[in-house]
Each structure stands twice: as structure tokens, then as C-alpha cells.
Amino acid sequence: MNNQHKNEQEEQLSLKLFIVLTRALESIKRRVEEDIKCLGLNPTEFAVLELIYSKGDQPIQKIGQKVLIASSSITYVVDKLEKKNLLKRKPCPKDRRITYATITEEGTKFMDDVFPKHKQAIKEIFAGLDVNEKKVMIQQLKKLGYYAESL
Amino acid sequence: MNNQHKNEQEEQLSLKLFIVLTRALESIKRRVEEDIKCLGLNPTEFAVLELIYSKGDQPIQKIGQKVLIASSSITYVVDKLEKKNLLKRKPCPKDRRITYATITEEGTKFMDDVFPKHKQAIKEIFAGLDVNEKKVMIQQLKKLGYYAESL
DNA sequence: TATAATTGTCTCGAATTCGAGATAATAAAA
DNA sequence: TTTTATTATCTCGAATTCGAGACAATTATA
């Protein structure tokens, strides 16, 4: 195979992989969203709540870094969770610029009930691959992600 | 390993895969978006334009099916592309409910210039994996996607 | 043929996300 | 210590996407 064909093949394969990747994640996200929506939350709200549920109080700023949303969006999401009484804001006594998001008792109860079911649902959604295939895919996706990030 | 541990391992792995998948695609999308944004288009606009560039005139309705966006969103996107003189609407003479989106001469010129570069950029973004790894990943992602879709 | 169901496009309002910039607090530098 | 730079959060307006429903045209059914 000459160089030009090789290049074209690489292009085709990459384009194909991009589409398949996008589509697969769309299908998966749709299922995950179904699982979450009936709890009255959207995926972002759930992700933020879960972060605080499992990692404890977080400065609002940190939340955005971990869940990968802009700071102005976190304000919005935390507002919504606060209105639902799942989180509350708590000022930091040492640094008055900082506001922590803290889970409420109601929020904890909610997650105690819901999170195990959520993990189970994710497991079912990903049951198209076996344990080993998942491990391989995780590795490959990391490679791909790191590389793209490094550009 | 007993059943409970097995179940937990499956849950952990699936959760992990979900996160890695989401993150990897985020990194990739960011790069692809950079490539497209400087053309004055967003990814949806580019996808719609590309569809019509490579597959010819499409009823507006079909576009949504292929690019996976809601019908109300296509109207919006086609409006934008029309304002940029890259597409135009053309009524179907046989079925007056249907409106085709047609690429303009300017749109064709634009894509002739831009599409090869775009493919090249995608290739570079995906250069973290070799040809064979890509093929394997495409297969596995299809399995995963089909399975999630079938639920 | 008249009626009902379906199809294709669009309008509208809501939800979500972003970026730019405002504000206040803290940290660093002169 | 004053000045400057950085940090954390929030406000605001814009962009994008969606779903519900309007409307017209077509197709299927009685």
C-alpha cells in the first residue's frame, strides 16, 4: 500500500471512529439520562450531587473542575439543587471568597436510596461488553483522550 | 471471587468506562471544535453542511435523522446556514410538504477547500491509536452502542 | 368520497450551557 | 503598607437544543 492510500485509510478510519464513538456515547447517555430523569434531576445535577455525596463538601469552584463545567454554570446548577433541598451553600470561615456546597440530610437520604440503583443501571447499560473488553477499552480510550488533550 | 464481589467489580468497571468514555470524547470534541470554529461554523452546522455536500440534496426532515437532532433544531441550523449562503431551501414539486436543503455554489467551494483539511485534522486528533487499535475499538464501540440502543 | 391518521416543517417558550465582565476577598510585589 | 495580581463567585446576555403544539399536505380507511 503506498503512502497516499495509507493516509486515506487513516483518515477514513479516524472519521469512522469519531462517528462510532459519538453515536455509542449518545445511545449510552440516553439510557443513563432515562435512569436519572425519573428522579427529577438532569445528568449535571446528578453528577454534582454525587460528587459531594461521595467526596464531601466542595468549594463551588472545585465542583466545576471535577465535573467539567464553567463556573457560571455551577452557580446555576447549585441553585437548582439548593431549591430542591438536596444541597446548601455554606460560607468558608477562613476565606470569605469561598462558598462550600454541602449535602443536606435529605440529599444524603436521597443518594443512599438512589445511588446503588444507579450503579446497577449503569452496569446493565454497559453489559454489551465483558469484564476484559471493558478493561481494554478503558486503556485505549485513555490513550486516545490523553493524546487529544496533549495536542 | 464470589457473586457479590463480581457484581461490584462489574459496577465499578462500568462506571469507570462511562467516565473515561465521556472524558475522552470531550477532549476529542474540543479539538474537532477548534478545527471547525475558525471556519465560522459550529459542529452541528458543519455536520449538516457535510451531509449535504457528500450525499446531495436532503429533505430537511432526513437531515435530523442522520445528524440526530430534533426537527425544530434543524430549522434553526438550516436557517443559519442559509444566512451564510452555504445552503438554500428548495421546495419539492412532488410533495409540497417537503423542503429540500441544497448546497449553494459558495457552499460547495467552501467544502472543497475545507473538507480535506478537516479529514486531516481528525486523523491527527486520533493519532493516539494505530490502525489496528482503531479497528478493534470501532468494533467494540458498535457492540456497546447497539446493546445500549436495544435496551 | 368524506374522514381520520400520518407526515414534514415551523413557531414558541423553556432548559442548559457558555463567556465576558462585575464584585469582593485574598495574596504577592513594590 | 500601598499597589497590583490573583482567586472565587455571581450576573447577564447569547447560543444551542429540545418538546409541545400549529399548520398544511398527503395517505389510508371507512
Coordinates of C-alpha atoms (C1' of nucleotides) in Angstrom, one line a residue:
Chain A
M1 CA 0.0 0.0 0.0
N2 CA 1.5 3.3 -1.0
N3 CA 1.7 6.4 1.2
Q4 CA -1.3 8.1 -0.2
H5 CA -3.6 5.2 0.3
K6 CA -2.3 4.7 3.8
N7 CA -3.1 8.3 4.6
E8 CA -6.6 8.0 3.1
Q9 CA -7.2 4.8 5.1
E10 CA -6.1 6.5 8.3
E11 CA -8.4 9.4 7.6
Q12 CA -11.4 7.2 6.8
L13 CA -10.8 5.1 9.9
S14 CA -10.4 8.1 12.1
L15 CA -13.6 9.7 10.8
K16 CA -15.4 6.4 11.3
L17 CA -14.1 6.0 14.8
F18 CA -15.2 9.6 15.6
I19 CA -18.7 8.8 14.4
V20 CA -19.0 5.5 16.1
L21 CA -17.7 7.0 19.3
T22 CA -20.1 9.8 19.2
R23 CA -23.1 7.5 18.4
A24 CA -22.2 5.0 21.0
L25 CA -22.0 7.6 23.7
E26 CA -25.2 9.1 22.5
S27 CA -27.0 5.8 23.0
I28 CA -25.5 5.3 26.3
K29 CA -26.2 8.8 27.6
R30 CA -29.8 8.5 26.5
R31 CA -30.1 5.4 28.8
V32 CA -28.3 6.9 31.7
E33 CA -30.4 10.0 31.3
E34 CA -33.6 7.9 31.5
D35 CA -32.4 6.4 34.7
I36 CA -31.8 9.8 36.2
K37 CA -34.6 11.8 34.8
C38 CA -37.3 9.9 36.7
L39 CA -35.5 11.1 39.9
G40 CA -36.3 14.7 38.9
L41 CA -32.6 15.5 38.2
N42 CA -30.7 16.1 35.0
P43 CA -27.3 14.5 34.4
T44 CA -25.4 17.6 35.5
E45 CA -27.3 18.0 38.7
F46 CA -26.8 14.3 39.4
A47 CA -23.1 14.5 38.8
V48 CA -22.7 17.5 41.1
L49 CA -24.7 15.8 43.8
E50 CA -22.8 12.6 43.5
L51 CA -19.5 14.4 43.8
I52 CA -20.5 16.0 47.0
Y53 CA -22.1 12.8 48.3
S54 CA -19.0 10.7 47.8
K55 CA -16.2 13.3 48.2
G56 CA -17.8 15.6 50.9
D57 CA -18.2 19.4 51.0
Q58 CA -16.6 21.1 48.0
P59 CA -15.9 24.8 47.2
I60 CA -18.2 25.7 44.4
Q61 CA -15.1 26.4 42.3
K62 CA -13.8 22.8 42.6
I63 CA -17.0 21.3 41.5
G64 CA -16.6 22.9 38.1
Q65 CA -13.1 21.5 37.7
K66 CA -14.2 17.9 38.5
V67 CA -17.5 17.9 36.6
L68 CA -16.0 20.0 33.8
I69 CA -18.5 22.8 33.6
A70 CA -18.0 26.5 33.5
S71 CA -18.1 28.5 36.8
S72 CA -21.2 30.4 35.7
S73 CA -22.9 27.1 35.1
I74 CA -22.1 25.7 38.5
T75 CA -23.9 28.6 40.1
Y76 CA -26.9 27.7 38.1
V77 CA -26.8 24.0 39.0
V78 CA -26.1 24.6 42.6
D79 CA -29.0 27.0 42.7
K80 CA -31.3 24.3 41.4
L81 CA -30.1 21.6 43.8
E82 CA -30.4 24.1 46.7
K83 CA -34.0 24.8 45.7
K84 CA -34.7 21.0 45.8
N85 CA -33.2 20.9 49.3
L86 CA -30.5 18.4 48.3
L87 CA -27.6 20.8 48.8
K88 CA -27.0 24.0 50.7
R89 CA -24.3 26.7 50.5
K90 CA -22.1 27.3 53.4
P91 CA -19.6 30.1 53.6
C92 CA -16.0 29.3 54.4
P93 CA -14.9 31.0 57.6
K94 CA -11.3 31.1 56.7
D95 CA -11.6 32.5 53.2
R96 CA -14.6 34.7 52.7
R97 CA -14.4 34.4 48.9
I98 CA -15.2 30.7 49.1
T99 CA -18.6 29.1 49.4
Y100 CA -18.9 25.4 50.1
A101 CA -21.6 23.2 48.7
T102 CA -22.7 20.8 51.4
I103 CA -25.2 17.9 51.1
T104 CA -28.3 18.1 53.2
E105 CA -29.7 15.3 55.3
E106 CA -32.4 15.0 52.7
G107 CA -29.8 14.8 50.0
T108 CA -27.9 12.1 51.8
K109 CA -31.0 10.0 52.3
F110 CA -31.9 10.5 48.6
M111 CA -28.5 9.3 47.4
D112 CA -28.4 6.4 49.9
D113 CA -31.5 5.2 48.3
V114 CA -30.8 6.1 44.7
F115 CA -27.0 5.6 44.1
P116 CA -26.9 1.8 44.4
K117 CA -29.7 1.5 41.9
H118 CA -27.9 4.0 39.6
K119 CA -24.7 1.9 39.7
Q120 CA -26.7 -1.2 38.9
A121 CA -28.4 0.6 35.9
I122 CA -25.0 1.7 34.5
K123 CA -23.8 -1.9 34.8
E124 CA -26.8 -3.1 32.8
I125 CA -26.3 -0.4 30.1
F126 CA -22.7 -1.5 29.7
A127 CA -23.4 -5.2 29.6
G128 CA -22.7 -5.3 25.9
L129 CA -19.0 -5.9 26.8
D130 CA -17.5 -8.4 29.2
V131 CA -15.0 -7.5 32.0
N132 CA -12.0 -7.9 29.9
E133 CA -13.3 -6.0 27.0
K134 CA -14.1 -3.1 29.3
K135 CA -10.6 -3.1 30.7
V136 CA -9.1 -3.0 27.3
M137 CA -11.4 -0.2 26.1
I138 CA -10.7 1.9 29.2
Q139 CA -7.0 1.7 28.4
Q140 CA -7.4 2.5 24.8
L141 CA -9.8 5.4 25.5
K142 CA -7.3 6.8 27.9
K143 CA -4.6 6.7 25.3
L144 CA -6.9 8.4 22.9
G145 CA -8.0 11.0 25.4
Y146 CA -4.6 11.9 26.7
Y147 CA -3.3 12.2 23.2
A148 CA -6.1 14.5 22.1
E149 CA -5.6 16.5 25.3
S150 CA -1.9 16.9 24.6
L151 CA -2.3 18.5 21.2
Chain B
M1 CA -14.4 -14.3 43.7
N2 CA -18.0 -14.6 45.0
N3 CA -21.0 -13.2 43.3
Q4 CA -21.3 -10.1 45.2
H5 CA -17.7 -9.1 44.6
K6 CA -18.2 -9.9 40.9
N7 CA -21.2 -7.6 40.8
E8 CA -19.4 -4.8 42.5
Q9 CA -16.4 -5.2 40.1
E10 CA -18.7 -5.0 37.2
E11 CA -20.4 -1.9 38.5
Q12 CA -17.1 -0.2 39.2
L13 CA -15.7 -1.0 35.8
S14 CA -18.8 0.2 34.0
L15 CA -18.8 3.4 35.9
K16 CA -15.2 3.9 35.2
L17 CA -15.7 3.1 31.5
F18 CA -18.6 5.6 31.4
I19 CA -16.4 8.3 32.8
V20 CA -13.4 7.6 30.6
L21 CA -15.6 7.4 27.6
T22 CA -17.2 10.7 28.4
R23 CA -13.9 12.4 29.1
A24 CA -12.1 11.1 26.0
L25 CA -14.9 12.3 23.8
E26 CA -14.9 15.6 25.5
S27 CA -11.2 16.1 24.7
I28 CA -11.6 14.9 21.2
K29 CA -14.7 17.1 20.6
R30 CA -12.8 20.1 21.9
R31 CA -10.1 19.6 19.3
V32 CA -12.5 19.0 16.5
E33 CA -14.5 22.1 17.5
E34 CA -11.3 24.2 17.4
D35 CA -10.7 23.0 13.9
I36 CA -14.3 23.9 12.8
K37 CA -14.8 27.1 14.8
C38 CA -12.2 29.1 12.9
L39 CA -14.3 28.4 9.8
G40 CA -17.2 30.3 11.4
L41 CA -19.3 27.2 11.9
N42 CA -20.3 25.2 14.9
P43 CA -20.1 21.4 14.8
T44 CA -23.8 21.0 14.1
E45 CA -23.7 23.4 11.2
F46 CA -20.6 21.6 9.8
A47 CA -22.3 18.2 10.2
V48 CA -25.4 19.3 8.3
L49 CA -23.3 21.0 5.6
E50 CA -21.1 18.0 5.2
L51 CA -24.1 15.7 4.9
I52 CA -25.5 17.7 2.0
Y53 CA -22.1 18.2 0.5
S54 CA -21.4 14.5 0.3
K55 CA -24.9 13.0 0.0
G56 CA -26.6 15.7 -2.1
D57 CA -29.9 17.5 -1.5
Q58 CA -31.8 16.3 1.5
P59 CA -35.4 16.8 2.7
I60 CA -35.0 18.8 5.9
Q61 CA -36.6 16.0 7.8
K62 CA -34.0 13.5 6.8
I63 CA -31.2 15.7 7.9
G64 CA -32.4 15.4 11.5
Q65 CA -32.5 11.7 11.3
K66 CA -28.9 11.4 10.1
V67 CA -27.3 14.1 12.3
L68 CA -29.5 13.1 15.2
I69 CA -31.1 16.4 16.1
A70 CA -34.7 17.3 16.7
S71 CA -36.8 18.7 13.8
S72 CA -37.1 22.1 15.5
S73 CA -33.4 22.3 15.8
I74 CA -32.8 21.6 12.1
T75 CA -35.0 24.5 11.1
Y76 CA -32.7 26.7 13.3
V77 CA -29.5 25.2 11.8
V78 CA -30.6 25.4 8.2
D79 CA -31.7 29.0 8.8
K80 CA -28.2 29.8 9.9
L81 CA -26.5 28.1 7.0
E82 CA -28.9 29.8 4.7
K83 CA -27.9 33.2 6.1
K84 CA -24.3 32.3 5.5
N85 CA -25.2 31.5 1.9
L86 CA -23.9 27.9 2.2
L87 CA -27.2 26.3 1.8
K88 CA -30.6 27.2 0.3
R89 CA -34.1 25.8 0.7
K90 CA -35.8 24.4 -2.4
P91 CA -39.5 23.2 -2.3
C92 CA -40.2 19.7 -3.5
P93 CA -42.5 19.9 -6.6
K94 CA -44.0 16.4 -6.0
D95 CA -44.8 16.7 -2.3
R96 CA -45.5 20.2 -1.1
R97 CA -44.9 19.4 2.5
I98 CA -41.2 18.7 1.7
T99 CA -38.4 21.3 1.6
Y100 CA -35.0 20.3 0.4
A101 CA -31.8 21.7 1.7
T102 CA -29.4 22.3 -1.3
I103 CA -25.8 23.3 -1.1
T104 CA -25.0 26.5 -2.9
E105 CA -22.1 27.1 -5.2
E106 CA -20.4 29.0 -2.5
G107 CA -21.1 26.1 -0.1
T108 CA -19.5 23.7 -2.5
K109 CA -16.4 25.8 -3.0
F110 CA -16.2 26.2 0.8
M111 CA -16.3 22.5 1.4
D112 CA -14.0 21.6 -1.5
D113 CA -11.4 23.8 0.2
V114 CA -12.1 22.9 3.8
F115 CA -13.1 19.2 3.9
P116 CA -9.8 17.7 3.1
K117 CA -8.1 19.7 5.8
H118 CA -10.8 18.7 8.2
K119 CA -10.2 15.0 7.5
Q120 CA -6.5 15.5 8.0
A121 CA -7.2 17.3 11.3
I122 CA -9.4 14.4 12.5
K123 CA -6.7 12.0 11.6
E124 CA -4.2 13.9 13.7
I125 CA -6.6 14.1 16.7
F126 CA -7.0 10.3 16.6
A127 CA -3.3 9.5 16.1
G128 CA -3.1 8.2 19.7
L129 CA -4.1 4.8 18.3
D130 CA -2.7 2.8 15.4
V131 CA -4.8 1.4 12.6
N132 CA -5.4 -1.9 14.2
E133 CA -6.4 -0.4 17.6
K134 CA -8.8 1.8 15.8
K135 CA -10.4 -1.1 14.1
V136 CA -10.8 -3.0 17.3
M137 CA -12.3 0.0 19.1
I138 CA -14.8 0.6 16.3
Q139 CA -16.0 -3.0 16.7
Q140 CA -16.2 -2.8 20.5
L141 CA -18.0 0.6 20.4
K142 CA -20.5 -0.8 18.0
K143 CA -21.2 -3.7 20.3
L144 CA -21.6 -1.3 23.2
G145 CA -23.8 1.1 21.3
Y146 CA -26.1 -1.5 19.8
Y147 CA -26.5 -3.1 23.1
A148 CA -27.4 0.2 24.8
E149 CA -29.7 1.0 22.0
S150 CA -31.5 -2.3 22.3
L151 CA -32.5 -1.9 25.9
Chain C
dT1 C1' -65.6 10.5 -1.5
dA2 C1' -65.5 12.0 3.2
dT3 C1' -63.0 11.3 7.4
dA4 C1' -59.2 10.1 10.0
dA5 C1' -54.3 9.3 10.6
dT6 C1' -49.8 10.4 9.3
dT7 C1' -46.0 13.3 7.7
dG8 C1' -43.0 17.4 7.1
dT9 C1' -41.9 21.9 8.6
dC10 C1' -42.1 25.6 11.6
dT11 C1' -43.1 28.6 15.9
dC12 C1' -42.7 29.2 20.5
dG13 C1' -41.1 29.0 25.2
dA14 C1' -38.1 26.5 28.4
dA15 C1' -33.7 24.4 29.8
dT16 C1' -28.9 24.3 29.7
dT17 C1' -24.5 25.9 28.9
dC18 C1' -21.1 29.3 27.9
dG19 C1' -18.1 33.6 28.0
dA20 C1' -17.4 38.3 29.4
dG21 C1' -17.3 41.1 32.9
dA22 C1' -18.6 42.7 37.9
dT23 C1' -17.5 42.4 42.6
dA24 C1' -15.3 41.2 46.7
dA25 C1' -11.6 39.0 49.1
dT26 C1' -7.0 37.4 49.5
dA27 C1' -2.1 37.1 48.2
dA28 C1' 2.1 38.9 46.2
dA29 C1' 5.1 42.6 45.0
dA30 C1' 6.9 47.1 45.2
Chain D
dT1 C1' 1.9 49.5 53.6
dT2 C1' 0.1 50.7 49.3
dT3 C1' -0.5 48.8 44.9
dT4 C1' -1.1 45.1 41.9
dA5 C1' -2.3 40.5 40.7
dT6 C1' -5.0 36.5 41.5
dT7 C1' -8.9 33.9 43.0
dA8 C1' -13.9 32.7 43.9
dT9 C1' -18.4 33.5 42.9
dC10 C1' -22.0 35.6 40.6
dT11 C1' -24.9 38.3 36.9
dC12 C1' -26.0 39.0 32.4
dG13 C1' -26.9 38.1 27.6
dA14 C1' -26.2 34.9 23.8
dA15 C1' -26.2 30.3 21.6
dT16 C1' -28.0 25.9 21.2
dT17 C1' -31.0 22.3 21.8
dC18 C1' -35.4 20.4 23.0
dG19 C1' -40.5 19.3 23.2
dA20 C1' -45.2 20.6 22.5
dG21 C1' -48.1 22.0 19.5
dA22 C1' -49.7 24.6 15.0
dC23 C1' -50.4 24.1 10.3
dA24 C1' -50.6 22.3 5.7
dA25 C1' -50.2 18.5 2.7
dT26 C1' -50.6 13.7 1.8
dT27 C1' -52.1 9.0 2.5
dA28 C1' -55.1 5.4 4.4
dT29 C1' -59.5 3.9 5.8
dA30 C1' -64.4 3.6 6.2

